[in-house]
Amino acid sequence: MKKLILALNAYPVLPAHSPGESMNDWLRKAIGTLSSDQRRSADTHMIKLDLPRLGGIDLYLKDESTHPTGSLKHRLARSLFLHAICSGKITQDTPIVEASSGSTAISEAYFARLLGLHFTAVMPRSTAPRKIEQIERLGGHCHFVDHGPAVYAEAENLARRCNGHYMDQFTHAEAATDWRGNNNIAESIFTQLALEPHPIPRAIVMSAGTGGTSATLGRYLRYQGHATRLVGVDPENSVFYDSYHHGDRNLTTEACSRIEGIGRPRVEASFLPEVIDEMRRVPDAASIATIHWLEARIGKKAGGSTGTNLWGALSLAREMRERGETGSIVTLMCDGGERYLETYYNPRWIAEQIGDTSLYARMLEDID
């Protein structure tokens, strides 16, 4: 721990503040920097999948991998920094610590560098190597734990020891995001669908990591009075599905999700089951089969959480087709697959860690 704290003071970062600069001056500059990043970041693309056999059911994939840091977590990280700065938790000299399996840490490392702040990510040792490389390339430090559920206590302890701020995405995600609008992801989806054949989707499908995005989507749907259903999907080795169906927020598991970025060993504070209309479990093998199916159709790799989302959306589409219904369904591409070349796109890793995906690949053929 002592070596890690010393390392925090050794990273080359941009100057946090000028000599004689007051706290208010730094705060104004920090807010301006974050706001400028938001203006520079154009909205993400909405991909309409070409699936003629669905007949009258339009399926859209909002590609969040096009953010500057390559994932949906870019939105969250910016909101977390704004929330913490405006709440007085972060000043010009505050080290930032986060518990993360990778994507949030990449985005937070990006914003910490913009603001000239030290950043450390506490993560499982099994995190994809490409994510680790990206965090370090952005000037962050990676601190590993051998057991996934240990990230919370380790991050909190490290922040306390170095007099830093534990960002705690899992607690603050739902509070930090402006769910009423302000160009959040929900408002963006409906703006982009405005001229489509079915502008109000029958369902939005979303997996949960922190639970912050599903909370934003669910609140926005209710605020706007839309009839759209929010359908949650959860991978194996996660407690969200069981917690939703049993109403128990105290559930825990010692297992770790094999789908990075989603699924948790405990029910996170930002997970709000009250705004979710339905919750489904998705087998990990189905998630992996789906990202390979997607790559064959759009020529782009996606992370495993996209497979979980898309499998859920395709399942809903099949059910709508069987009932003779029409309409639209929206889900998210959470990040790109280039971060997972050693895992989700490595046949040996898939065989050892996930198993046979051929059953789900055959099921996907029914959609083509």
PDB file of N, CA, C and O in Angstrom, residues 23 26-27 30-31 34 78-91 94 165-167 172 175-177:
ATOM      1  N   MET A  23      -9.554  28.327  -5.209  1.00  0.00           N
ATOM      2  CA  MET A  23     -10.384  27.146  -5.405  1.00  0.00           C
ATOM      3  C   MET A  23     -11.530  27.448  -6.358  1.00  0.00           C
ATOM      4  O   MET A  23     -11.862  26.638  -7.230  1.00  0.00           O
ATOM      5  N   TRP A  26     -10.257  27.398  -9.915  1.00  0.00           N
ATOM      6  CA  TRP A  26     -10.055  26.026 -10.405  1.00  0.00           C
ATOM      7  C   TRP A  26     -11.391  25.360 -10.708  1.00  0.00           C
ATOM      8  O   TRP A  26     -11.530  24.678 -11.730  1.00  0.00           O
ATOM      9  N   LEU A  27     -12.385  25.553  -9.824  1.00  0.00           N
ATOM     10  CA  LEU A  27     -13.689  24.933 -10.027  1.00  0.00           C
ATOM     11  C   LEU A  27     -14.315  25.400 -11.338  1.00  0.00           C
ATOM     12  O   LEU A  27     -14.815  24.591 -12.124  1.00  0.00           O
ATOM     13  N   ALA A  30     -12.486  23.795 -14.168  1.00  0.00           N
ATOM     14  CA  ALA A  30     -12.795  22.364 -14.270  1.00  0.00           C
ATOM     15  C   ALA A  30     -14.159  22.138 -14.916  1.00  0.00           C
ATOM     16  O   ALA A  30     -14.311  21.284 -15.808  1.00  0.00           O
ATOM     17  N   ILE A  31     -15.159  22.892 -14.480  1.00  0.00           N
ATOM     18  CA  ILE A  31     -16.505  22.762 -15.065  1.00  0.00           C
ATOM     19  C   ILE A  31     -16.458  23.133 -16.544  1.00  0.00           C
ATOM     20  O   ILE A  31     -17.075  22.472 -17.391  1.00  0.00           O
ATOM     21  N   LEU A  34     -14.931  20.215 -18.553  1.00  0.00           N
ATOM     22  CA  LEU A  34     -15.862  19.102 -18.732  1.00  0.00           C
ATOM     23  C   LEU A  34     -16.976  19.468 -19.713  1.00  0.00           C
ATOM     24  O   LEU A  34     -17.397  18.634 -20.527  1.00  0.00           O
ATOM     25  N   ARG A  78     -18.043  11.521 -17.016  1.00  0.00           N
ATOM     26  CA  ARG A  78     -18.173  12.982 -17.023  1.00  0.00           C
ATOM     27  C   ARG A  78     -19.177  13.427 -15.972  1.00  0.00           C
ATOM     28  O   ARG A  78     -18.946  14.387 -15.216  1.00  0.00           O
ATOM     29  N   SER A  79     -20.308  12.716 -15.880  1.00  0.00           N
ATOM     30  CA  SER A  79     -21.330  13.070 -14.894  1.00  0.00           C
ATOM     31  C   SER A  79     -20.821  12.878 -13.470  1.00  0.00           C
ATOM     32  O   SER A  79     -21.110  13.694 -12.582  1.00  0.00           O
ATOM     33  N   LEU A  80     -20.059  11.820 -13.238  1.00  0.00           N
ATOM     34  CA  LEU A  80     -19.520  11.574 -11.898  1.00  0.00           C
ATOM     35  C   LEU A  80     -18.546  12.673 -11.484  1.00  0.00           C
ATOM     36  O   LEU A  80     -18.554  13.125 -10.328  1.00  0.00           O
ATOM     37  N   PHE A  81     -17.695  13.117 -12.403  1.00  0.00           N
ATOM     38  CA  PHE A  81     -16.767  14.195 -12.082  1.00  0.00           C
ATOM     39  C   PHE A  81     -17.525  15.501 -11.804  1.00  0.00           C
ATOM     40  O   PHE A  81     -17.222  16.208 -10.839  1.00  0.00           O
ATOM     41  N   LEU A  82     -18.499  15.820 -12.649  1.00  0.00           N
ATOM     42  CA  LEU A  82     -19.285  17.035 -12.417  1.00  0.00           C
ATOM     43  C   LEU A  82     -19.983  16.979 -11.062  1.00  0.00           C
ATOM     44  O   LEU A  82     -19.985  17.959 -10.304  1.00  0.00           O
ATOM     45  N   HIS A  83     -20.581  15.844 -10.759  1.00  0.00           N
ATOM     46  CA  HIS A  83     -21.316  15.671  -9.505  1.00  0.00           C
ATOM     47  C   HIS A  83     -20.378  15.838  -8.312  1.00  0.00           C
ATOM     48  O   HIS A  83     -20.698  16.540  -7.329  1.00  0.00           O
ATOM     49  N   ALA A  84     -19.206  15.203  -8.367  1.00  0.00           N
ATOM     50  CA  ALA A  84     -18.281  15.255  -7.241  1.00  0.00           C
ATOM     51  C   ALA A  84     -17.651  16.633  -7.079  1.00  0.00           C
ATOM     52  O   ALA A  84     -17.472  17.121  -5.954  1.00  0.00           O
ATOM     53  N   ILE A  85     -17.317  17.272  -8.196  1.00  0.00           N
ATOM     54  CA  ILE A  85     -16.726  18.616  -8.121  1.00  0.00           C
ATOM     55  C   ILE A  85     -17.728  19.612  -7.547  1.00  0.00           C
ATOM     56  O   ILE A  85     -17.418  20.397  -6.646  1.00  0.00           O
ATOM     57  N   CYS A  86     -18.954  19.579  -8.074  1.00  0.00           N
ATOM     58  CA  CYS A  86     -19.973  20.527  -7.605  1.00  0.00           C
ATOM     59  C   CYS A  86     -20.454  20.213  -6.194  1.00  0.00           C
ATOM     60  O   CYS A  86     -21.036  21.077  -5.526  1.00  0.00           O
ATOM     61  N   SER A  87     -20.208  19.003  -5.722  1.00  0.00           N
ATOM     62  CA  SER A  87     -20.561  18.631  -4.345  1.00  0.00           C
ATOM     63  C   SER A  87     -19.414  18.893  -3.382  1.00  0.00           C
ATOM     64  O   SER A  87     -19.526  18.594  -2.187  1.00  0.00           O
ATOM     65  N   GLY A  88     -18.313  19.436  -3.897  1.00  0.00           N
ATOM     66  CA  GLY A  88     -17.186  19.769  -3.033  1.00  0.00           C
ATOM     67  C   GLY A  88     -16.313  18.591  -2.652  1.00  0.00           C
ATOM     68  O   GLY A  88     -15.457  18.703  -1.771  1.00  0.00           O
ATOM     69  N   LYS A  89     -16.449  17.454  -3.336  1.00  0.00           N
ATOM     70  CA  LYS A  89     -15.676  16.259  -3.006  1.00  0.00           C
ATOM     71  C   LYS A  89     -14.318  16.230  -3.703  1.00  0.00           C
ATOM     72  O   LYS A  89     -13.405  15.545  -3.252  1.00  0.00           O
ATOM     73  N   ILE A  90     -14.212  16.936  -4.822  1.00  0.00           N
ATOM     74  CA  ILE A  90     -12.964  16.966  -5.586  1.00  0.00           C
ATOM     75  C   ILE A  90     -12.480  18.405  -5.694  1.00  0.00           C
ATOM     76  O   ILE A  90     -13.246  19.296  -6.074  1.00  0.00           O
ATOM     77  N   THR A  91     -11.220  18.613  -5.337  1.00  0.00           N
ATOM     78  CA  THR A  91     -10.576  19.911  -5.508  1.00  0.00           C
ATOM     79  C   THR A  91      -9.378  19.724  -6.444  1.00  0.00           C
ATOM     80  O   THR A  91      -9.153  18.627  -6.967  1.00  0.00           O
ATOM     81  N   THR A  94      -7.015  16.648  -5.396  1.00  0.00           N
ATOM     82  CA  THR A  94      -7.618  15.415  -4.894  1.00  0.00           C
ATOM     83  C   THR A  94      -7.264  14.208  -5.769  1.00  0.00           C
ATOM     84  O   THR A  94      -7.622  14.166  -6.947  1.00  0.00           O
ATOM     85  N   HIS A 165     -10.452  10.847  -3.166  1.00  0.00           N
ATOM     86  CA  HIS A 165     -11.902  10.686  -3.291  1.00  0.00           C
ATOM     87  C   HIS A 165     -12.202   9.373  -3.998  1.00  0.00           C
ATOM     88  O   HIS A 165     -11.754   9.148  -5.123  1.00  0.00           O
ATOM     89  N   TYR A 166     -12.957   8.507  -3.333  1.00  0.00           N
ATOM     90  CA  TYR A 166     -13.438   7.269  -3.937  1.00  0.00           C
ATOM     91  C   TYR A 166     -14.678   7.619  -4.748  1.00  0.00           C
ATOM     92  O   TYR A 166     -15.718   7.957  -4.189  1.00  0.00           O
ATOM     93  N   MET A 167     -14.577   7.572  -6.074  1.00  0.00           N
ATOM     94  CA  MET A 167     -15.665   8.004  -6.938  1.00  0.00           C
ATOM     95  C   MET A 167     -16.922   7.166  -6.736  1.00  0.00           C
ATOM     96  O   MET A 167     -18.042   7.672  -6.786  1.00  0.00           O
ATOM     97  N   HIS A 172     -23.127   6.170  -6.869  1.00  0.00           N
ATOM     98  CA  HIS A 172     -23.496   7.517  -7.312  1.00  0.00           C
ATOM     99  C   HIS A 172     -23.977   7.615  -8.761  1.00  0.00           C
ATOM    100  O   HIS A 172     -24.404   8.695  -9.176  1.00  0.00           O
ATOM    101  N   ALA A 175     -27.555   9.004  -9.265  1.00  0.00           N
ATOM    102  CA  ALA A 175     -27.750  10.377  -8.790  1.00  0.00           C
ATOM    103  C   ALA A 175     -26.985  11.383  -9.644  1.00  0.00           C
ATOM    104  O   ALA A 175     -27.417  12.535  -9.798  1.00  0.00           O
ATOM    105  N   ALA A 176     -25.861  10.967 -10.217  1.00  0.00           N
ATOM    106  CA  ALA A 176     -25.009  11.906 -10.948  1.00  0.00           C
ATOM    107  C   ALA A 176     -25.559  12.264 -12.321  1.00  0.00           C
ATOM    108  O   ALA A 176     -25.247  13.327 -12.859  1.00  0.00           O
ATOM    109  N   THR A 177     -26.366  11.394 -12.904  1.00  0.00           N
ATOM    110  CA  THR A 177     -26.868  11.612 -14.265  1.00  0.00           C
ATOM    111  C   THR A 177     -28.183  12.374 -14.243  1.00  0.00           C
ATOM    112  O   THR A 177     -29.084  12.057 -13.464  1.00  0.00           O
TER     113      THR A 177
END
